[in-house]
mmCIF file of C-alpha atoms in Angstrom:
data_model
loop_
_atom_site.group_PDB
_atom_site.id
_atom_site.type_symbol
_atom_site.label_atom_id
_atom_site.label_comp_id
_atom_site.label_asym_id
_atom_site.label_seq_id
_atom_site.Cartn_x
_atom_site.Cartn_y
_atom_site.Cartn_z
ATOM 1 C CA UNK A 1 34.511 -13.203 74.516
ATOM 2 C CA UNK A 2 38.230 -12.455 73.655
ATOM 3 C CA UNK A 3 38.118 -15.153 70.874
ATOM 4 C CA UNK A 4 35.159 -13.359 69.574
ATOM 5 C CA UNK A 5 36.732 -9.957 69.438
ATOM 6 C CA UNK A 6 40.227 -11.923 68.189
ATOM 7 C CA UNK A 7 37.932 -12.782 65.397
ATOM 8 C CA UNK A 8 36.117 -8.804 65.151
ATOM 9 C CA UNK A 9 39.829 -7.338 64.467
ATOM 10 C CA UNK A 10 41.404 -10.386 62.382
ATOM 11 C CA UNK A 11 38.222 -9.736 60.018
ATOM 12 C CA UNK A 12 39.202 -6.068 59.626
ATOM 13 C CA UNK A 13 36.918 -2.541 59.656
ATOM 14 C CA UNK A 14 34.077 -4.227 57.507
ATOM 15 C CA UNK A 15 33.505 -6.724 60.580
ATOM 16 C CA UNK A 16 31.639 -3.616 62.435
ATOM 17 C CA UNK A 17 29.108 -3.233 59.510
ATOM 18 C CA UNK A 18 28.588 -7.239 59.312
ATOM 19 C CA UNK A 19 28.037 -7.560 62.854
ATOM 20 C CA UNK A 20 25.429 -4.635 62.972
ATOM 21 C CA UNK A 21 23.556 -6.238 60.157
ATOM 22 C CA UNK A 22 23.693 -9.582 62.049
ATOM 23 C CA UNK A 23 22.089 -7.940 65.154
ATOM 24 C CA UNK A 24 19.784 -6.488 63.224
ATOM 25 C CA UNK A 25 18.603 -9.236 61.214
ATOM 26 C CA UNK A 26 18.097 -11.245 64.590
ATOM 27 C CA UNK A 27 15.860 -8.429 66.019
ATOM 28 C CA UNK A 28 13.432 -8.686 62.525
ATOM 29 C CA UNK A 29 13.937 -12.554 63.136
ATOM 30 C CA UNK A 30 12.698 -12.385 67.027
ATOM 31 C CA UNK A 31 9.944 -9.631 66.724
ATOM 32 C CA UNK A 32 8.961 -11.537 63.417
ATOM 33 C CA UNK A 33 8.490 -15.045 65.055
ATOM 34 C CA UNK A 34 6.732 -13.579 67.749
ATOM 35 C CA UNK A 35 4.126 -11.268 65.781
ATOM 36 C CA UNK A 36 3.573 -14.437 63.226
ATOM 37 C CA UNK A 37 2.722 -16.759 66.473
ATOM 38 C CA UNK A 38 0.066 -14.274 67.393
ATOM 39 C CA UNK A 39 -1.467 -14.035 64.441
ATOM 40 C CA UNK A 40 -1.762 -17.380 64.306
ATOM 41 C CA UNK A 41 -3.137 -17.723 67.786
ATOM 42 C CA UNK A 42 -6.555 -19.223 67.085
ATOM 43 C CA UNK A 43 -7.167 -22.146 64.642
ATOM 44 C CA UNK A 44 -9.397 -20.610 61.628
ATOM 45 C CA UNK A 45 -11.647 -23.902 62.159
ATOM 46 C CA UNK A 46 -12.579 -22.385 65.434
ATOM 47 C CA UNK A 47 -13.746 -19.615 63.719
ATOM 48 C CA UNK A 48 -15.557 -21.739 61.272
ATOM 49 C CA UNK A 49 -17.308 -23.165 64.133
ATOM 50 C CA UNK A 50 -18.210 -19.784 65.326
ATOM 51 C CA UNK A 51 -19.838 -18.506 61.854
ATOM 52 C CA UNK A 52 -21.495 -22.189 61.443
ATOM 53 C CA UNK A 53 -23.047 -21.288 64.878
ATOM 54 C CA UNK A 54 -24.028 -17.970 64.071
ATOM 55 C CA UNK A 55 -25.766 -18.931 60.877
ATOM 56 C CA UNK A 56 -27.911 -21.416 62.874
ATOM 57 C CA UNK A 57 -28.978 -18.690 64.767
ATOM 58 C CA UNK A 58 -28.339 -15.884 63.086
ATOM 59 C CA UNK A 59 -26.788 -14.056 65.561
ATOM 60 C CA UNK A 60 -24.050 -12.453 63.854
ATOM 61 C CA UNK A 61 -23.192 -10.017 66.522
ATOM 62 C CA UNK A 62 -22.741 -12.588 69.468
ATOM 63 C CA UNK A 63 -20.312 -14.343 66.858
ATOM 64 C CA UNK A 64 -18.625 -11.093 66.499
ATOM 65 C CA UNK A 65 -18.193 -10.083 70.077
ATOM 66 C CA UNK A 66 -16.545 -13.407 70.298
ATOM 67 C CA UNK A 67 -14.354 -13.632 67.602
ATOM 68 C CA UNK A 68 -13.187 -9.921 68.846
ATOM 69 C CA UNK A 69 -11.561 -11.431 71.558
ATOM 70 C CA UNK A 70 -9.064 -13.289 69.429
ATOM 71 C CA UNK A 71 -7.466 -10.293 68.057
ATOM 72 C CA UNK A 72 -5.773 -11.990 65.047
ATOM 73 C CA UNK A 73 -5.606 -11.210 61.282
ATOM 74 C CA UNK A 74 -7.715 -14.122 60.235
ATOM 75 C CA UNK A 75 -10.424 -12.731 62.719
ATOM 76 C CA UNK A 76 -10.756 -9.481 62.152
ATOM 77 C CA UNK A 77 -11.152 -10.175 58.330
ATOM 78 C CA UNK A 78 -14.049 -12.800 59.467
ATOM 79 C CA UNK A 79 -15.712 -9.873 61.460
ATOM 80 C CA UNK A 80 -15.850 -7.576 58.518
ATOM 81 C CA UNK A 81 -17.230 -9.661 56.443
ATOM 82 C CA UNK A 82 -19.872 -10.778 59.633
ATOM 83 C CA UNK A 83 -20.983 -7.406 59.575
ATOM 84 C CA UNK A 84 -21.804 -7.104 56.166
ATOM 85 C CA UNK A 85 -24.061 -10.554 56.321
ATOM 86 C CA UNK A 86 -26.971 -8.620 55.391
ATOM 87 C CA UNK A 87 -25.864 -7.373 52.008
ATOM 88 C CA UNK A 88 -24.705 -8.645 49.164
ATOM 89 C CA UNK A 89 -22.053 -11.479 48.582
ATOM 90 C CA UNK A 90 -20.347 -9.435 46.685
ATOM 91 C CA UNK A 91 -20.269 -6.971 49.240
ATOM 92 C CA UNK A 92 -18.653 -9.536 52.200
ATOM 93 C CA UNK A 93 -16.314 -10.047 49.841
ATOM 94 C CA UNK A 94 -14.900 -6.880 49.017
ATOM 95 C CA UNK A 95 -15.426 -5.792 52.860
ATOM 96 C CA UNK A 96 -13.088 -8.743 53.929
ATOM 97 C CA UNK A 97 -10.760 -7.746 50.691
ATOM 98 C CA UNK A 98 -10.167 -4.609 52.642
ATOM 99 C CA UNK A 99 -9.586 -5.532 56.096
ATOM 100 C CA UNK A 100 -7.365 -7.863 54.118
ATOM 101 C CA UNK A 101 -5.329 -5.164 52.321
ATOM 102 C CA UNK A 102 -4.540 -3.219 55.538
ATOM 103 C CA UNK A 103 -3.544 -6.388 58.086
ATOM 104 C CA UNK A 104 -1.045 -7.980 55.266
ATOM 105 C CA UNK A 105 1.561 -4.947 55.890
ATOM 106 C CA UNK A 106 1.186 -5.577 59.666
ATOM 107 C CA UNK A 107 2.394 -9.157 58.758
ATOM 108 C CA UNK A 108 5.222 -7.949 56.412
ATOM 109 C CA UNK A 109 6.501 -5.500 58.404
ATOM 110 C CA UNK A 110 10.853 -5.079 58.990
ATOM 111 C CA UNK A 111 10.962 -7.700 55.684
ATOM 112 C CA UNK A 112 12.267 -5.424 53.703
ATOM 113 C CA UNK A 113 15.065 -4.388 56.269
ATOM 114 C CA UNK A 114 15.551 -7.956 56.398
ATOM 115 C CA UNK A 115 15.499 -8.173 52.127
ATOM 116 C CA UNK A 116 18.323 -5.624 52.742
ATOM 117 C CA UNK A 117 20.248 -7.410 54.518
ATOM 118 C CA UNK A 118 20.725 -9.887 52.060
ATOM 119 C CA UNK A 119 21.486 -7.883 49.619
ATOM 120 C CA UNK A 120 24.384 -5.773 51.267
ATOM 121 C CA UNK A 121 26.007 -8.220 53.633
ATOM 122 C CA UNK A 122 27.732 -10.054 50.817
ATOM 123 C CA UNK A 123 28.701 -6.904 49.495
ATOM 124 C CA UNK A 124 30.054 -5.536 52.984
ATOM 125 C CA UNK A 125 31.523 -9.199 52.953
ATOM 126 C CA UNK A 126 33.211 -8.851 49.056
ATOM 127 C CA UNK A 127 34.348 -4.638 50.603
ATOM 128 C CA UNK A 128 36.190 -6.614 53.524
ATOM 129 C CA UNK A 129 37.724 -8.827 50.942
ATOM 130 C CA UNK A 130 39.089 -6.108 48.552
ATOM 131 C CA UNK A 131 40.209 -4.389 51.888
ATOM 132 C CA UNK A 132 42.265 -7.629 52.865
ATOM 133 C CA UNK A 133 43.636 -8.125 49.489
ATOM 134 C CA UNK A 134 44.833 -4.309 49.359
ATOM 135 C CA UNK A 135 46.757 -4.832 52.621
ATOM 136 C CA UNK A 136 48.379 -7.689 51.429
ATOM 137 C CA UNK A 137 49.754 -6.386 48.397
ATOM 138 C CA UNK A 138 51.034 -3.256 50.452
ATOM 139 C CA UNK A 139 52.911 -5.431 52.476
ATOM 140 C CA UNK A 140 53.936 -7.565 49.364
ATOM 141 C CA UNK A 141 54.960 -4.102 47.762
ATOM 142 C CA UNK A 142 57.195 -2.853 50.730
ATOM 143 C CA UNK A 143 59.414 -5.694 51.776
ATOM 144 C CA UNK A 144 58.422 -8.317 49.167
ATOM 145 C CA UNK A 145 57.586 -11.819 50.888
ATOM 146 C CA UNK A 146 60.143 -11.239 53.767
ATOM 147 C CA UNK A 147 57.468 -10.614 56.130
ATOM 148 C CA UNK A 148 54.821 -13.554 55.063
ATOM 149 C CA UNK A 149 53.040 -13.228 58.639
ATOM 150 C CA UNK A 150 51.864 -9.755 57.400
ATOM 151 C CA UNK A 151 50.749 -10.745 54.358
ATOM 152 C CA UNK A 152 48.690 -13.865 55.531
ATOM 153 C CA UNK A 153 47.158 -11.266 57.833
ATOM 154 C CA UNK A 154 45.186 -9.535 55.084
ATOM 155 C CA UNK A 155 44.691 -12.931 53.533
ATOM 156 C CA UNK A 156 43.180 -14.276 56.668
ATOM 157 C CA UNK A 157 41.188 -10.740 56.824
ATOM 158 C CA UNK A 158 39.715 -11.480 53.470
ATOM 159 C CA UNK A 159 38.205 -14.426 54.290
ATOM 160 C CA UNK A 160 36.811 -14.259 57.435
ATOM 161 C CA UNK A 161 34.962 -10.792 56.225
ATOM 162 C CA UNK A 162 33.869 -12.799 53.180
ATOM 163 C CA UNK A 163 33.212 -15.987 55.045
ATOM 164 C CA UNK A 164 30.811 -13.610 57.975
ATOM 165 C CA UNK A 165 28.891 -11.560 54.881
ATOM 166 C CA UNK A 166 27.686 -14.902 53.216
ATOM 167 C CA UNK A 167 27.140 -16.248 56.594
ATOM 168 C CA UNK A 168 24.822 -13.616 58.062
ATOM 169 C CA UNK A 169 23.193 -13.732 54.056
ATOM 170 C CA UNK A 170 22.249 -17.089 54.417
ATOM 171 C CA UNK A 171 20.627 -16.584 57.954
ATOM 172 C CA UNK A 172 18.396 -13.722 56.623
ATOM 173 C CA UNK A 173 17.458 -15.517 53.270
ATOM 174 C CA UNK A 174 16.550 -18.133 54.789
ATOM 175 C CA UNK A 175 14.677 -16.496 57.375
ATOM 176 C CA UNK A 176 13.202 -13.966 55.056
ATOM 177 C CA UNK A 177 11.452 -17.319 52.811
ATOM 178 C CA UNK A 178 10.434 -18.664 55.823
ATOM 179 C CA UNK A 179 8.219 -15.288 56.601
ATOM 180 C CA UNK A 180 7.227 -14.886 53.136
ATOM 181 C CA UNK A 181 5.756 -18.633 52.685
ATOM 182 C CA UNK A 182 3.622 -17.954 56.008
ATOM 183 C CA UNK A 183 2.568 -14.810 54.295
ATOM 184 C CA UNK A 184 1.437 -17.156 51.357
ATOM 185 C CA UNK A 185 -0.029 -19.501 53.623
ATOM 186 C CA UNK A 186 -1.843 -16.594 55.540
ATOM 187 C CA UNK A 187 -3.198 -15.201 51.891
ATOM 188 C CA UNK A 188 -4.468 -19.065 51.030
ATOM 189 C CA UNK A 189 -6.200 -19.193 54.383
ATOM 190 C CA UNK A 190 -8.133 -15.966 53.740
ATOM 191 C CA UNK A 191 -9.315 -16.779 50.685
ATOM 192 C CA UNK A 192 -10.521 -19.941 51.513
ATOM 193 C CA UNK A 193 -12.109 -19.374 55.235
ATOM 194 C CA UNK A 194 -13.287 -15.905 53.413
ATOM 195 C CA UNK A 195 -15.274 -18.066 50.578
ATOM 196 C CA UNK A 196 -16.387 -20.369 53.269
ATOM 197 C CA UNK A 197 -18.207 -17.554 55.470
ATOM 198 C CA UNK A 198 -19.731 -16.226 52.475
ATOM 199 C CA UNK A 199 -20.982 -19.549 51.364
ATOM 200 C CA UNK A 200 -22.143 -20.264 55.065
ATOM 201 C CA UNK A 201 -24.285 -16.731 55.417
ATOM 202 C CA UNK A 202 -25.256 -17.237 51.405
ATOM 203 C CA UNK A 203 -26.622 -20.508 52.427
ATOM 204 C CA UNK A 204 -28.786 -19.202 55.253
ATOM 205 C CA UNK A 205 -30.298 -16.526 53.483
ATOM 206 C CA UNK A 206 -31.624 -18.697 50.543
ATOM 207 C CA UNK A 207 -32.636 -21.213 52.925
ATOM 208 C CA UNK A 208 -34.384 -18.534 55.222
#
């Protein structure tokens, strides 16, 4: 602990900012992780199985009252277009485009805090450095390099501010692709498992 907050006041004022920004990109990281892992609960084959079963039978709604006990994304879209088995393709399809449009801001939720983050924690970083450099040449302009220990001070100051903006950067950026390629992944897997059910009730009815 005392090492830690040797390092808070050898980085300077802009440490305060950067450390904020690291606690708050861990909270978006946490909450993040564990709202992705729910929504991807339940494999989408199981669902799969559950429509193929349905169309056997055609029993949407027991296949519905199932698949609302999963409570993810992926199954929700599913249900909407379940309940919409007895129109049109078309109209399954732009059912499930809807559910679709309002679960994917559930799933990118606090990514733009954490898109922020990236962006301003070098900058706090680069503000801590131009801080350092300022007190160095203070000292440098009122006694000159008799008092070197000062002036390494707002050297060292410089670069551990620098050093803990491209640090905490680098966490979020990478954290932040992460969270956008499930997004990408989650997109895929709705447009395939969403073609799927279609072609599964499509097949039924002409076969019916």
């Amino acid at each position: 602990m005392n090492s830690f907050l040797t390092y808070m006041h050898q980085g300077g004022v802009m440490m305060y900012p950067l450390i904020l920004c690291a606690i708050v990109a861990i909270g978006i990281i946490l909450e993040r992780m564990i709202a992705f892992r729910k929504a991807s609960a339940v494999d989408p084959e199981v669902l799969l199985d559950d429509v193929r079963d349905a169309t056997k039978s055609g029993d949407y709604a027991a296949a519905i009252r199932h698949m609302e006990t999963f409570k993810t994304p992926l199954a929700r879209i599913m249900i909407s277009g379940l309940r919409n088995a007895d129109r049109s393709p078309e109209a399954m399809e732009i059912a499930m485009a809807h559910e679709a449009a309002s679960e994917l801001p559930a799933l990118e939720n606090y990514l733009l805090g954490l898109k922020t983050i990236i962006t301003i924690a070098p900058l706090l970083g680069l503000l801590g450095t131009i801080a350092g450099m300022i007190s160095s040449f203070k000292q440098v302009a009122a006694g000159g390099l008799s008092s070197p220990t000062a002036v390494m001070s707002g050297v060292s100051e410089s670069l551990i501010s620098t050093a803990t903006g491209i640090v905490v950067a680098t966490a979020a950026v990478i954290f932040y692709n992460y969270f956008s390629n499930l997004i990408k992944r989650f997109v895929e897997d709705l447009e395939y498992y969403g073609d799927e059910l279609t072609n599964l009730v499509t097949d039924r009815v002409v076969h019916s």
